[in-house]
XYZ file of C-alpha atoms in Angstrom:
308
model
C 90.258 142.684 159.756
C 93.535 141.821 161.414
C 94.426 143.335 164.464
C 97.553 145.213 165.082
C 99.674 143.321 167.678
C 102.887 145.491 167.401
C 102.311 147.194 170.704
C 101.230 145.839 173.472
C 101.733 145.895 177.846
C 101.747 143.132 180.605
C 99.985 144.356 183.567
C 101.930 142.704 186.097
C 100.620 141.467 189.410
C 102.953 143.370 191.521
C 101.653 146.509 189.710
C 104.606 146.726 187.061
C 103.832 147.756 183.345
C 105.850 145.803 180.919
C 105.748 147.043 177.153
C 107.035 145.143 174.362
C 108.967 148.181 172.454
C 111.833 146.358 169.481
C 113.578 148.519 167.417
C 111.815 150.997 165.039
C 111.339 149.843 161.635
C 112.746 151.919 159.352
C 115.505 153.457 161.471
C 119.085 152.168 160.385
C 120.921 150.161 163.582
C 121.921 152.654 166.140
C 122.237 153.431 170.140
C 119.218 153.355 171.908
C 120.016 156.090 174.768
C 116.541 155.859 176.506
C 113.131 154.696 176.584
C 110.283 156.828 178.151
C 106.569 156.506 179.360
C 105.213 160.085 179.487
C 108.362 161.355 179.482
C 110.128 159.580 182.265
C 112.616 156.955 182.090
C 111.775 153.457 181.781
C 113.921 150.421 183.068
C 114.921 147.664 180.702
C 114.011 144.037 182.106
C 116.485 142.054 182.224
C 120.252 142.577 181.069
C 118.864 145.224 178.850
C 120.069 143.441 175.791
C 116.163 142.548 175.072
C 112.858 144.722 174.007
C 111.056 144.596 177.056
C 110.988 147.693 179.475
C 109.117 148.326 182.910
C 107.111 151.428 184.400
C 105.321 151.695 187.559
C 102.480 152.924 185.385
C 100.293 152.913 182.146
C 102.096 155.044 179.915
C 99.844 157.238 177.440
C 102.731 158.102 175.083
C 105.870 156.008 174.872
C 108.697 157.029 172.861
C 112.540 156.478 172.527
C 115.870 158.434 171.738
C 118.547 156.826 169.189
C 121.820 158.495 169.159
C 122.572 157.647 164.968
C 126.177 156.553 163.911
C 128.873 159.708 163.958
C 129.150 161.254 159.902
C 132.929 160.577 158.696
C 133.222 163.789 156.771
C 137.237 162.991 156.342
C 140.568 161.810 157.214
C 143.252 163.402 159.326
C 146.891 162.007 159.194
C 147.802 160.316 162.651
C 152.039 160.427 161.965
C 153.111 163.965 161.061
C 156.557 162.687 159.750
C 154.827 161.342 156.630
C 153.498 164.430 156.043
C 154.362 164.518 152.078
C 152.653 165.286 148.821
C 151.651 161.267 148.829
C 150.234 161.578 152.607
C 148.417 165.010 153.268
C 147.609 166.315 156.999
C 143.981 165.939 155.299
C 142.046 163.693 153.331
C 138.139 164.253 152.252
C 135.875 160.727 152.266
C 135.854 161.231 148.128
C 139.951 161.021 147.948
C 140.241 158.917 150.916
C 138.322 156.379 148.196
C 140.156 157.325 145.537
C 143.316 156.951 147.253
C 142.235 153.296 148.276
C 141.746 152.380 145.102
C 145.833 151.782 144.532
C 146.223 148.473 146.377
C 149.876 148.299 147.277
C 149.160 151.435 149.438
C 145.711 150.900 151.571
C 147.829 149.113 154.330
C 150.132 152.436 154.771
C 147.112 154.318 154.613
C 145.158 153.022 157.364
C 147.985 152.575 159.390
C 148.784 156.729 159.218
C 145.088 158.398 158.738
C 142.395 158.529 161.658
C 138.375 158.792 161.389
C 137.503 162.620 161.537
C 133.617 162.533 162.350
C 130.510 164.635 163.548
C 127.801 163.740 165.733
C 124.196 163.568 164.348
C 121.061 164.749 165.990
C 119.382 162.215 168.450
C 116.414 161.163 166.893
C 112.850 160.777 168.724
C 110.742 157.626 167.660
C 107.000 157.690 169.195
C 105.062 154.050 169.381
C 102.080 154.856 167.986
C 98.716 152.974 167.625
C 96.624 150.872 169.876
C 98.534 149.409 172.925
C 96.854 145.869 173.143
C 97.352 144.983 177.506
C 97.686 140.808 178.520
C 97.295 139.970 182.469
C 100.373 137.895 182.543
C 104.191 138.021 184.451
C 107.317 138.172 183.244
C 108.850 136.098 180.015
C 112.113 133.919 180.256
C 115.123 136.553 181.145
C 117.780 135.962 178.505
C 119.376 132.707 179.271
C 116.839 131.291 181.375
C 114.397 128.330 180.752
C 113.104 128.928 177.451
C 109.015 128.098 177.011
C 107.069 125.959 174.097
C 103.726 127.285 173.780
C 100.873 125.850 172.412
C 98.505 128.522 171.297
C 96.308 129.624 168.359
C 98.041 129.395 164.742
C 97.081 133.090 164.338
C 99.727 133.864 167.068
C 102.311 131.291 166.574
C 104.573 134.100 164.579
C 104.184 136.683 167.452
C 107.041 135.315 169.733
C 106.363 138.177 172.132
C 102.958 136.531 173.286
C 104.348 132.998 173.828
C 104.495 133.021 177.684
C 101.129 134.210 178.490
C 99.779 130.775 176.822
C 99.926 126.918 178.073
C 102.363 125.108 177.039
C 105.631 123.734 178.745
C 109.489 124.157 179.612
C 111.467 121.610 178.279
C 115.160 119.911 179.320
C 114.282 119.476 182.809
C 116.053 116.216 183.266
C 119.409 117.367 181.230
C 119.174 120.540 183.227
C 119.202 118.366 186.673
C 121.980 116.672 185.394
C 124.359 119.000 184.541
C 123.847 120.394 188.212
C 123.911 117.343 189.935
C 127.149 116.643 188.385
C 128.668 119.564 190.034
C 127.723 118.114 193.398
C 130.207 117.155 195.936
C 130.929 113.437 195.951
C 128.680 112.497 192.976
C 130.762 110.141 190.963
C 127.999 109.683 188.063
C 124.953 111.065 186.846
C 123.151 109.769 183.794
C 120.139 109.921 181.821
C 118.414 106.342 181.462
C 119.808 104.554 178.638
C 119.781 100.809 177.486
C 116.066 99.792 178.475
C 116.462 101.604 181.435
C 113.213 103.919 182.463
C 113.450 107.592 181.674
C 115.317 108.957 184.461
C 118.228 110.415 186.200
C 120.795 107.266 187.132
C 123.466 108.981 190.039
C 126.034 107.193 191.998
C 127.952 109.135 194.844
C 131.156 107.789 196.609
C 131.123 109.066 200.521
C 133.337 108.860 203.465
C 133.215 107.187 206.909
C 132.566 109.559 209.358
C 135.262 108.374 210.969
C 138.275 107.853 208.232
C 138.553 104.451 206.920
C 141.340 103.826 204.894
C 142.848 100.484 202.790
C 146.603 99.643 202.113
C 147.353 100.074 198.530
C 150.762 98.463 197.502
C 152.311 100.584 194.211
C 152.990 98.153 191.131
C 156.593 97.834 189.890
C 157.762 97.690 185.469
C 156.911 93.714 185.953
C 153.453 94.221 187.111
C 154.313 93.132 190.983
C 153.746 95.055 193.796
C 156.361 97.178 195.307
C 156.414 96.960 199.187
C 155.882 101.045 198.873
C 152.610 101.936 198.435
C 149.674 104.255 199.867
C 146.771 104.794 202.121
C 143.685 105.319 200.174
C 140.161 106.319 201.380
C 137.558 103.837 201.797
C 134.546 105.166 199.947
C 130.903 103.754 200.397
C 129.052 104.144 197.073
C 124.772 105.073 196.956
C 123.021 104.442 193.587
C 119.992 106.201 193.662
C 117.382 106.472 190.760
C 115.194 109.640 190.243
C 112.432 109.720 188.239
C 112.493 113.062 186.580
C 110.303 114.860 184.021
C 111.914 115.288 180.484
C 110.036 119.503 180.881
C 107.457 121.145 183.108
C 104.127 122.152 181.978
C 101.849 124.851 182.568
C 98.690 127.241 182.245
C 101.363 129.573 181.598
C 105.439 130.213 181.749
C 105.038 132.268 185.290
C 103.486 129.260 186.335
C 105.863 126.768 184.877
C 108.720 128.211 185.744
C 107.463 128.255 189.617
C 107.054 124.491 189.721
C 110.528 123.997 187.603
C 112.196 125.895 190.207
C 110.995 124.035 193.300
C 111.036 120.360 191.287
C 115.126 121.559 190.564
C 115.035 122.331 194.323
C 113.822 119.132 195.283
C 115.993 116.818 193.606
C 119.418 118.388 194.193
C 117.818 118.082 198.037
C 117.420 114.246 198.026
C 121.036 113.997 196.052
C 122.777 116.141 198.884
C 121.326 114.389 201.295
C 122.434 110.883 200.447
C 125.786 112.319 200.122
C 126.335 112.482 203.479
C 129.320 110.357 205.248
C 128.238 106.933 205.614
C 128.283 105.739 209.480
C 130.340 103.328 211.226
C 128.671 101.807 213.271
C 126.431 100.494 210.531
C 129.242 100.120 208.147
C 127.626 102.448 205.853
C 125.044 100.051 205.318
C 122.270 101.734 206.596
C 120.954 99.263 209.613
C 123.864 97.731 212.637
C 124.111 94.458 212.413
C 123.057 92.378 215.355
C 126.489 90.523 216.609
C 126.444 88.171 219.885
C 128.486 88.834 222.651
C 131.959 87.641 222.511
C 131.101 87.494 218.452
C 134.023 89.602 216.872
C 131.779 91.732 214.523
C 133.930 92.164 211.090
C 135.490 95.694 210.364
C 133.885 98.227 207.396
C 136.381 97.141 204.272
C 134.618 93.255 204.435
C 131.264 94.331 205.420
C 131.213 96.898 202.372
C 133.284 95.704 199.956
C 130.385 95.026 197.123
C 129.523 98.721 197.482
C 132.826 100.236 197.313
């Protein structure tokens, strides 16, 4: 016999009830005002645009109130000057219609007549049945990372259940790139590509500490340069390779999502911290170089110019 997985709870760790409640079958699309366990309120998780809601307890009877659509019962005209024997102060939904019908006239009529409506009774829908209850945390939040289970075919249809099964997060590595693109002084950041391992490819362009800057003459209509010109920043460029996952797997998507947040936290970490302004003393290069005395060491532009 199948089981009824309609209804069903997450007993949360930190002592949270989450209930799975969608929209009633059967009842046309209208305003959910309010969800309650027992009778008292319950919060929606998330943005409340989902069907999950939160209590601090097991609820025994759980039930929500839909405010239906307003009845139009007529028309009332808007623009009293037009009040005629063609345009009445008052139109019922059966000559409203029939008034329609004529074409060349609908545009003057909905310009000049207003909805005239009346509220419906709020009705009371009670989730009824077994309430099936998973140890398990939260699911993805709207717009988070989303989750690929891998689960028994019997379940595969019941989207609801995904999360509290193994399976894995995927995008990791496009994810990591779009945000290490926004970083300050990345020039490029790249998935691996052309034989290149699977991977995130990222070049930044940093500073001396101390401002190092090259003459740049401006080029004239014949292509020569112009004795004008400008100063313009020496940059030191870093090419660093990361090897990151293409998704993050786990016994669940609690536990996935924990490990995608600190591997996210991790990378951006070693990115920021090789964009920091390259030193002078060692030209940027990472070690000093060991001159003689009475050697004139050379300045930063020749010592760097291959990276910059």
């Amino acid at each position: 016999m199948r089981t009824d997985f309609q209804h069903y709870a997450i007993q949360h760790d930190d002592g949270r009830w989450l209930y799975y409640l969608p929209h009633p079958p059967g009842l046309p699309a209208s305003l959910r005002t309010s969800v309650l366990a027992d009778g008292e309120p319950m919060q929606p998780l998330g943005d409340g645009t989902g069907v999950w809601w939160v209590t601090g307890h097991r609820a025994e009877c759980l039930t929500a109130v839909y405010q239906p659509r307003p009845t139009v019962t007529g028309y009332r005209l808007t623009d009293l000057s037009a009040l005629s024997e063609r345009f009445p102060g008052y139109l019922s939904v059966e000559e409203w219609h029939q008034s329609l019908g004529d074409s060349s006239r609908s545009e003057a009529y909905y310009s000049l007549y207003e909805e005239v409506t009346q509220d419906r009774d709020a009705q009371e829908y009670a989730y009824e049945g077994r309430t099936v209850v998973l140890t398990g945390g939260e699911p993805p939040a709207p717009g988070g990372p989303p989750w690929v289970a891998s689960m028994p075919e019997s379940l595969v249809q019941r989207p609801e259940y995904h999360h509290c099964f193994r399976g894995y997060i995927p995008g990791l590595r496009d994810h990591l790139r779009d945000l290490v693109r926004r970083l300050g002084h990345v020039e490029h950041c790249f998935n691996g590509r052309s034989g290149k391992p699977n991977g995130l490819y990222v070049t930044v362009a940093v500073p001396f500490e101390e401002p190092v800057s090259r003459w740049l003459p401006y080029i004239g209509a014949n292509g020569r340069p112009l004795k004008s010109g400008r100063n313009e920043p020496v940059l030191v460029r870093r090419e660093m390779y990361l090897p990151v996952a293409d998704h993050v797997s786990g016994p669940d998507y609690r536990t996935a999502l924990a490990e995608w947040e600190q591997q996210v936290a991790f990378w951006l970490d070693l990115v920021r911290k090789a964009a920091v302004r390259a030193c002078n003393a060692c030209e940027g290069t990472g070690h000093v170089m060991d001159v003689p005395e009475g050697v004139h060491a050379p300045g930063p532009i020749s010592a760097l110019a291959a990276s910059r």
